[in-house]
PDB file of C-alpha atoms in Angstrom:
ATOM      1  CA  MET A  10     192.216 120.804 262.132  1.00  0.00           C
ATOM      2  CA  ARG A  11     189.770 122.068 259.271  1.00  0.00           C
ATOM      3  CA  THR A  12     186.263 121.112 258.825  1.00  0.00           C
ATOM      4  CA  ASP A  13     185.366 124.010 256.267  1.00  0.00           C
ATOM      5  CA  LEU A  14     185.038 121.565 252.942  1.00  0.00           C
ATOM      6  CA  SER A  15     183.473 124.223 251.497  1.00  0.00           C
ATOM      7  CA  ASN A  16     185.125 127.339 251.970  1.00  0.00           C
ATOM      8  CA  TRP A  17     186.835 127.869 248.384  1.00  0.00           C
ATOM      9  CA  THR A  18     188.190 130.471 246.416  1.00  0.00           C
ATOM     10  CA  PRO A  19     190.252 128.787 244.077  1.00  0.00           C
ATOM     11  CA  LEU A  20     193.351 130.070 242.199  1.00  0.00           C
ATOM     12  CA  THR A  21     193.548 130.134 238.125  1.00  0.00           C
ATOM     13  CA  VAL A  22     194.921 127.836 235.927  1.00  0.00           C
ATOM     14  CA  SER A  23     197.293 130.861 235.435  1.00  0.00           C
ATOM     15  CA  GLU A  24     197.659 131.773 239.463  1.00  0.00           C
ATOM     16  CA  ILE A  25     198.476 127.436 239.693  1.00  0.00           C
ATOM     17  CA  THR A  26     201.003 127.991 236.714  1.00  0.00           C
ATOM     18  CA  ARG A  27     203.040 130.748 238.428  1.00  0.00           C
ATOM     19  CA  VAL A  28     203.382 129.793 242.196  1.00  0.00           C
ATOM     20  CA  PHE A  29     204.356 125.758 240.569  1.00  0.00           C
ATOM     21  CA  SER A  30     206.321 126.586 237.509  1.00  0.00           C
ATOM     22  CA  ASP A  31     208.796 127.911 239.995  1.00  0.00           C
ATOM     23  CA  ILE A  32     209.190 124.706 242.130  1.00  0.00           C
ATOM     24  CA  PRO A  33     211.798 121.636 240.514  1.00  0.00           C
ATOM     25  CA  ILE A  34     209.498 118.875 240.819  1.00  0.00           C
ATOM     26  CA  TRP A  35     207.151 117.369 238.327  1.00  0.00           C
ATOM     27  CA  TRP A  36     203.578 118.658 238.105  1.00  0.00           C
ATOM     28  CA  CYS A  37     200.362 119.347 236.105  1.00  0.00           C
ATOM     29  CA  VAL A  38     196.928 120.147 236.389  1.00  0.00           C
ATOM     30  CA  ALA A  39     194.034 117.822 236.908  1.00  0.00           C
ATOM     31  CA  GLY A  40     190.094 117.778 237.846  1.00  0.00           C
ATOM     32  CA  GLY A  41     187.797 119.157 235.699  1.00  0.00           C
ATOM     33  CA  TRP A  42     190.434 122.268 234.236  1.00  0.00           C
ATOM     34  CA  ALA A  43     192.261 119.107 232.963  1.00  0.00           C
ATOM     35  CA  LEU A  44     188.981 118.154 230.599  1.00  0.00           C
ATOM     36  CA  ASP A  45     188.713 122.053 230.007  1.00  0.00           C
ATOM     37  CA  LEU A  46     192.673 122.641 228.952  1.00  0.00           C
ATOM     38  CA  HIS A  47     192.281 120.017 226.343  1.00  0.00           C
ATOM     39  CA  LEU A  48     189.287 121.619 224.958  1.00  0.00           C
ATOM     40  CA  CYS A  49     190.871 125.155 224.773  1.00  0.00           C
ATOM     41  CA  ARG A  50     188.058 126.163 226.212  1.00  0.00           C
ATOM     42  CA  GLN A  51     186.170 125.869 229.594  1.00  0.00           C
ATOM     43  CA  THR A  52     182.832 124.238 229.991  1.00  0.00           C
ATOM     44  CA  ARG A  53     181.354 124.570 233.233  1.00  0.00           C
ATOM     45  CA  GLN A  54     182.226 126.086 236.817  1.00  0.00           C
ATOM     46  CA  HIS A  55     184.793 125.071 238.923  1.00  0.00           C
ATOM     47  CA  SER A  56     184.585 125.284 242.768  1.00  0.00           C
ATOM     48  CA  ASP A  57     188.298 123.981 243.014  1.00  0.00           C
ATOM     49  CA  ILE A  58     191.493 123.151 241.931  1.00  0.00           C
ATOM     50  CA  ASP A  59     193.645 120.159 241.375  1.00  0.00           C
ATOM     51  CA  VAL A  60     197.626 119.853 241.319  1.00  0.00           C
ATOM     52  CA  ILE A  61     198.799 116.593 240.746  1.00  0.00           C
ATOM     53  CA  ILE A  62     202.847 115.443 242.231  1.00  0.00           C
ATOM     54  CA  THR A  63     204.497 112.455 242.513  1.00  0.00           C
ATOM     55  CA  ARG A  64     205.052 111.189 246.285  1.00  0.00           C
ATOM     56  CA  ASP A  65     208.875 110.792 245.751  1.00  0.00           C
ATOM     57  CA  GLU A  66     208.781 115.294 245.189  1.00  0.00           C
ATOM     58  CA  GLN A  67     206.193 115.579 248.128  1.00  0.00           C
ATOM     59  CA  LEU A  68     209.047 117.185 250.402  1.00  0.00           C
ATOM     60  CA  ILE A  69     210.294 119.139 247.863  1.00  0.00           C
ATOM     61  CA  ALA A  70     206.955 120.352 247.111  1.00  0.00           C
ATOM     62  CA  TYR A  71     206.352 121.000 250.683  1.00  0.00           C
ATOM     63  CA  ARG A  72     209.979 123.341 251.200  1.00  0.00           C
ATOM     64  CA  TYR A  73     209.006 125.242 248.573  1.00  0.00           C
ATOM     65  CA  LEU A  74     204.786 126.296 248.860  1.00  0.00           C
ATOM     66  CA  SER A  75     205.104 126.195 252.381  1.00  0.00           C
ATOM     67  CA  ARG A  76     206.741 129.331 252.387  1.00  0.00           C
ATOM     68  CA  ASP A  77     203.537 131.207 251.462  1.00  0.00           C
ATOM     69  CA  TRP A  78     201.558 128.799 251.974  1.00  0.00           C
ATOM     70  CA  MET A  79     199.088 126.364 254.569  1.00  0.00           C
ATOM     71  CA  LEU A  80     199.379 122.870 253.832  1.00  0.00           C
ATOM     72  CA  TYR A  81     196.851 120.142 254.741  1.00  0.00           C
ATOM     73  CA  LYS A  82     196.743 116.548 254.896  1.00  0.00           C
ATOM     74  CA  ALA A  83     193.289 114.952 254.156  1.00  0.00           C
ATOM     75  CA  GLN A  84     192.736 111.436 255.616  1.00  0.00           C
ATOM     76  CA  ASP A  85     190.394 109.542 257.531  1.00  0.00           C
ATOM     77  CA  GLY A  86     188.027 112.705 257.155  1.00  0.00           C
ATOM     78  CA  MET A  87     189.661 115.460 258.578  1.00  0.00           C
ATOM     79  CA  LEU A  88     192.479 117.702 257.268  1.00  0.00           C
ATOM     80  CA  ASP A  89     195.275 118.377 260.010  1.00  0.00           C
ATOM     81  CA  LEU A  90     198.126 120.194 259.095  1.00  0.00           C
ATOM     82  CA  TRP A  91     200.905 118.441 257.415  1.00  0.00           C
ATOM     83  CA  GLU A  92     204.133 119.718 259.543  1.00  0.00           C
ATOM     84  CA  ASP A  93     207.630 120.337 258.432  1.00  0.00           C
ATOM     85  CA  GLY A  94     209.530 117.686 257.179  1.00  0.00           C
ATOM     86  CA  GLU A  95     206.671 114.897 257.313  1.00  0.00           C
ATOM     87  CA  TYR A  96     206.518 112.469 254.887  1.00  0.00           C
ATOM     88  CA  LEU A  97     203.288 111.450 253.593  1.00  0.00           C
ATOM     89  CA  ASP A  98     203.608 107.634 252.845  1.00  0.00           C
ATOM     90  CA  SER A  99     199.831 107.050 252.339  1.00  0.00           C
ATOM     91  CA  THR A 100     198.136 110.785 252.319  1.00  0.00           C
ATOM     92  CA  GLU A 101     197.065 111.064 248.687  1.00  0.00           C
ATOM     93  CA  ASP A 102     195.417 114.943 248.980  1.00  0.00           C
ATOM     94  CA  ILE A 103     196.119 117.984 250.882  1.00  0.00           C
ATOM     95  CA  TRP A 104     194.567 121.363 250.961  1.00  0.00           C
ATOM     96  CA  VAL A 105     196.068 124.454 250.373  1.00  0.00           C
ATOM     97  CA  SER A 106     195.266 128.420 251.627  1.00  0.00           C
ATOM     98  CA  LYS A 107     197.159 130.699 253.098  1.00  0.00           C
ATOM     99  CA  SER A 108     196.373 130.891 256.183  1.00  0.00           C
ATOM    100  CA  SER A 109     194.559 129.013 258.499  1.00  0.00           C
ATOM    101  CA  GLU A 110     190.990 131.670 258.386  1.00  0.00           C
ATOM    102  CA  MET A 111     191.102 132.095 254.503  1.00  0.00           C
ATOM    103  CA  PRO A 112     189.527 129.626 251.802  1.00  0.00           C
ATOM    104  CA  TRP A 113     191.287 126.771 250.310  1.00  0.00           C
ATOM    105  CA  ALA A 114     193.028 127.631 247.346  1.00  0.00           C
ATOM    106  CA  PHE A 115     193.907 124.915 245.475  1.00  0.00           C
ATOM    107  CA  GLN A 116     194.438 120.774 246.535  1.00  0.00           C
ATOM    108  CA  ILE A 117     197.296 118.374 245.347  1.00  0.00           C
ATOM    109  CA  MET A 118     196.804 114.909 244.585  1.00  0.00           C
ATOM    110  CA  ILE A 119     200.325 112.575 245.654  1.00  0.00           C
ATOM    111  CA  ILE A 120     200.681 109.891 242.516  1.00  0.00           C
ATOM    112  CA  ASP A 121     202.607 106.859 243.552  1.00  0.00           C
ATOM    113  CA  THR A 122     205.259 105.945 241.056  1.00  0.00           C
ATOM    114  CA  GLU A 123     207.647 102.954 240.250  1.00  0.00           C
ATOM    115  CA  GLU A 124     210.113 102.467 237.699  1.00  0.00           C
ATOM    116  CA  ASN A 125     209.316 106.437 235.936  1.00  0.00           C
ATOM    117  CA  SER A 126     205.297 105.103 235.749  1.00  0.00           C
ATOM    118  CA  TRP A 127     202.338 106.407 237.245  1.00  0.00           C
ATOM    119  CA  ILE A 128     200.043 103.584 238.997  1.00  0.00           C
ATOM    120  CA  TYR A 129     196.142 103.903 239.012  1.00  0.00           C
ATOM    121  CA  LYS A 130     195.587 103.518 243.134  1.00  0.00           C
ATOM    122  CA  ARG A 131     192.251 101.618 242.539  1.00  0.00           C
ATOM    123  CA  ASP A 132     193.811  99.105 240.703  1.00  0.00           C
ATOM    124  CA  LYS A 133     197.845  98.983 240.713  1.00  0.00           C
ATOM    125  CA  SER A 134     198.106  96.813 237.715  1.00  0.00           C
ATOM    126  CA  ILE A 135     197.212  99.890 235.528  1.00  0.00           C
ATOM    127  CA  LYS A 136     200.059 101.829 234.731  1.00  0.00           C
ATOM    128  CA  ARG A 137     201.191 104.423 232.318  1.00  0.00           C
ATOM    129  CA  PRO A 138     205.200 105.886 231.734  1.00  0.00           C
ATOM    130  CA  ILE A 139     204.943 108.936 233.921  1.00  0.00           C
ATOM    131  CA  ASP A 140     206.157 111.163 230.716  1.00  0.00           C
ATOM    132  CA  GLU A 141     203.241 109.826 229.074  1.00  0.00           C
ATOM    133  CA  ILE A 142     200.177 110.617 231.505  1.00  0.00           C
ATOM    134  CA  ILE A 143     200.447 115.028 230.717  1.00  0.00           C
ATOM    135  CA  LEU A 144     199.572 116.725 227.744  1.00  0.00           C
ATOM    136  CA  LYS A 145     200.577 120.707 227.708  1.00  0.00           C
ATOM    137  CA  THR A 146     198.414 123.788 226.162  1.00  0.00           C
ATOM    138  CA  LYS A 147     200.435 126.085 223.631  1.00  0.00           C
ATOM    139  CA  GLU A 148     201.499 128.309 226.523  1.00  0.00           C
ATOM    140  CA  GLY A 149     202.932 125.345 227.651  1.00  0.00           C
ATOM    141  CA  ILE A 150     201.109 124.210 230.699  1.00  0.00           C
ATOM    142  CA  PRO A 151     201.024 120.329 232.310  1.00  0.00           C
ATOM    143  CA  TYR A 152     198.073 118.944 232.451  1.00  0.00           C
ATOM    144  CA  LEU A 153     196.682 115.035 232.957  1.00  0.00           C
ATOM    145  CA  ARG A 154     195.750 113.337 229.415  1.00  0.00           C
ATOM    146  CA  PRO A 155     191.592 112.896 229.317  1.00  0.00           C
ATOM    147  CA  GLU A 156     191.676 109.673 229.207  1.00  0.00           C
ATOM    148  CA  ILE A 157     193.220 109.440 232.248  1.00  0.00           C
ATOM    149  CA  GLN A 158     190.739 111.769 234.291  1.00  0.00           C
ATOM    150  CA  LEU A 159     188.427 110.253 232.416  1.00  0.00           C
ATOM    151  CA  LEU A 160     189.211 106.951 235.033  1.00  0.00           C
ATOM    152  CA  HIS A 161     189.529 108.570 237.666  1.00  0.00           C
ATOM    153  CA  LYS A 162     186.491 110.079 237.397  1.00  0.00           C
ATOM    154  CA  ALA A 163     184.439 107.119 236.319  1.00  0.00           C
ATOM    155  CA  GLY A 164     186.784 104.984 239.475  1.00  0.00           C
ATOM    156  CA  GLY A 165     185.693 106.216 242.197  1.00  0.00           C
ATOM    157  CA  SER A 166     183.265 104.353 244.286  1.00  0.00           C
ATOM    158  CA  GLN A 167     180.321 106.776 243.420  1.00  0.00           C
ATOM    159  CA  VAL A 168     180.173 109.325 239.786  1.00  0.00           C
ATOM    160  CA  ARG A 169     178.826 112.324 240.692  1.00  0.00           C
ATOM    161  CA  GLU A 170     176.984 114.115 238.188  1.00  0.00           C
ATOM    162  CA  LYS A 171     179.337 116.898 237.742  1.00  0.00           C
ATOM    163  CA  ASP A 172     182.261 113.587 236.632  1.00  0.00           C
ATOM    164  CA  TYR A 173     179.044 112.490 234.114  1.00  0.00           C
ATOM    165  CA  ILE A 174     178.957 115.866 232.442  1.00  0.00           C
ATOM    166  CA  ASP A 175     182.353 115.830 231.596  1.00  0.00           C
ATOM    167  CA  PHE A 176     182.762 112.511 230.233  1.00  0.00           C
ATOM    168  CA  LYS A 177     180.009 113.415 227.954  1.00  0.00           C
ATOM    169  CA  THR A 178     181.147 116.894 227.184  1.00  0.00           C
ATOM    170  CA  MET A 179     185.100 115.193 226.756  1.00  0.00           C
ATOM    171  CA  LEU A 180     183.737 111.693 225.317  1.00  0.00           C
ATOM    172  CA  PRO A 181     183.593 113.487 221.539  1.00  0.00           C
ATOM    173  CA  SER A 182     187.063 114.763 221.183  1.00  0.00           C
ATOM    174  CA  LEU A 183     189.071 111.798 222.752  1.00  0.00           C
ATOM    175  CA  LEU A 184     191.171 109.811 219.661  1.00  0.00           C
ATOM    176  CA  GLN A 185     190.384 106.207 218.994  1.00  0.00           C
ATOM    177  CA  GLN A 186     193.161 105.530 220.799  1.00  0.00           C
ATOM    178  CA  GLU A 187     192.627 107.158 223.979  1.00  0.00           C
ATOM    179  CA  LYS A 188     189.184 106.001 224.368  1.00  0.00           C
ATOM    180  CA  GLU A 189     190.214 102.274 224.001  1.00  0.00           C
ATOM    181  CA  TRP A 190     192.832 102.913 227.145  1.00  0.00           C
ATOM    182  CA  LEU A 191     190.177 103.931 229.476  1.00  0.00           C
ATOM    183  CA  LYS A 192     187.599 101.149 228.029  1.00  0.00           C
ATOM    184  CA  LEU A 193     190.228  98.644 228.497  1.00  0.00           C
ATOM    185  CA  SER A 194     191.187  99.736 231.780  1.00  0.00           C
ATOM    186  CA  LEU A 195     187.794 100.414 233.047  1.00  0.00           C
ATOM    187  CA  ASN A 196     187.289  96.756 232.021  1.00  0.00           C
ATOM    188  CA  ARG A 197     190.395  95.639 234.547  1.00  0.00           C
ATOM    189  CA  GLN A 198     189.113  97.578 237.139  1.00  0.00           C
ATOM    190  CA  PHE A 199     185.082  96.577 236.877  1.00  0.00           C
ATOM    191  CA  PRO A 200     185.140  93.245 235.428  1.00  0.00           C
ATOM    192  CA  GLN A 201     181.513  93.535 236.228  1.00  0.00           C
ATOM    193  CA  GLY A 202     180.869  96.414 233.732  1.00  0.00           C
ATOM    194  CA  HIS A 203     180.616  99.522 233.965  1.00  0.00           C
ATOM    195  CA  ASP A 204     178.001 102.216 233.075  1.00  0.00           C
ATOM    196  CA  TRP A 205     180.306 104.813 230.711  1.00  0.00           C
ATOM    197  CA  ILE A 206     182.027 101.589 228.588  1.00  0.00           C
ATOM    198  CA  ASP A 207     178.856 101.138 226.301  1.00  0.00           C
ATOM    199  CA  PHE A 208     178.878 104.967 225.746  1.00  0.00           C
ATOM    200  CA  ILE A 209     182.951 104.686 224.606  1.00  0.00           C
ATOM    201  CA  LYS A 210     181.708 101.598 222.091  1.00  0.00           C
ATOM    202  CA  HIS A 211     178.998 103.894 220.011  1.00  0.00           C
TER     203      HIS A 211
END
């Protein structure tokens, strides 16, 4: 078990691309880096880097990554080693480093799918076809669509300052249909209202 949650030396986007381009799975960059890839510029410092994979392909990812990396499953506030052949039914968050003493290099977020559609973990009525939730840079790097990334940032139990900064930075660049989807999804998850909805309306 590891407890050094702040011990990070994250890979760059280019390094992540080299790691995952050789693995025969669906994947994309997520988090703040996904928003920066959409804007084609870095808007702030990033303390980590996230990659999304599907639950169905987790063991393929493990088989390739475990050759060079140690993978830890984050659950119940602890980071325990992900064992060879262990299928993760509900774990969503994997932390990756070169060894038990080395800093964390990247996180893997496992998403659930159903009939080739992504399912939003906080409201399973919100879905999108899996191939529609990513975009690609001109270099071919896949990243999570901005409106979906912003939904993840808005939908947590606590919206962090960096999430609000990302939202304000990203909002002017969203297409109208992206704004409408985000607003609809926030209204569905938060029928009592959400602070971001009023900003999207203007």
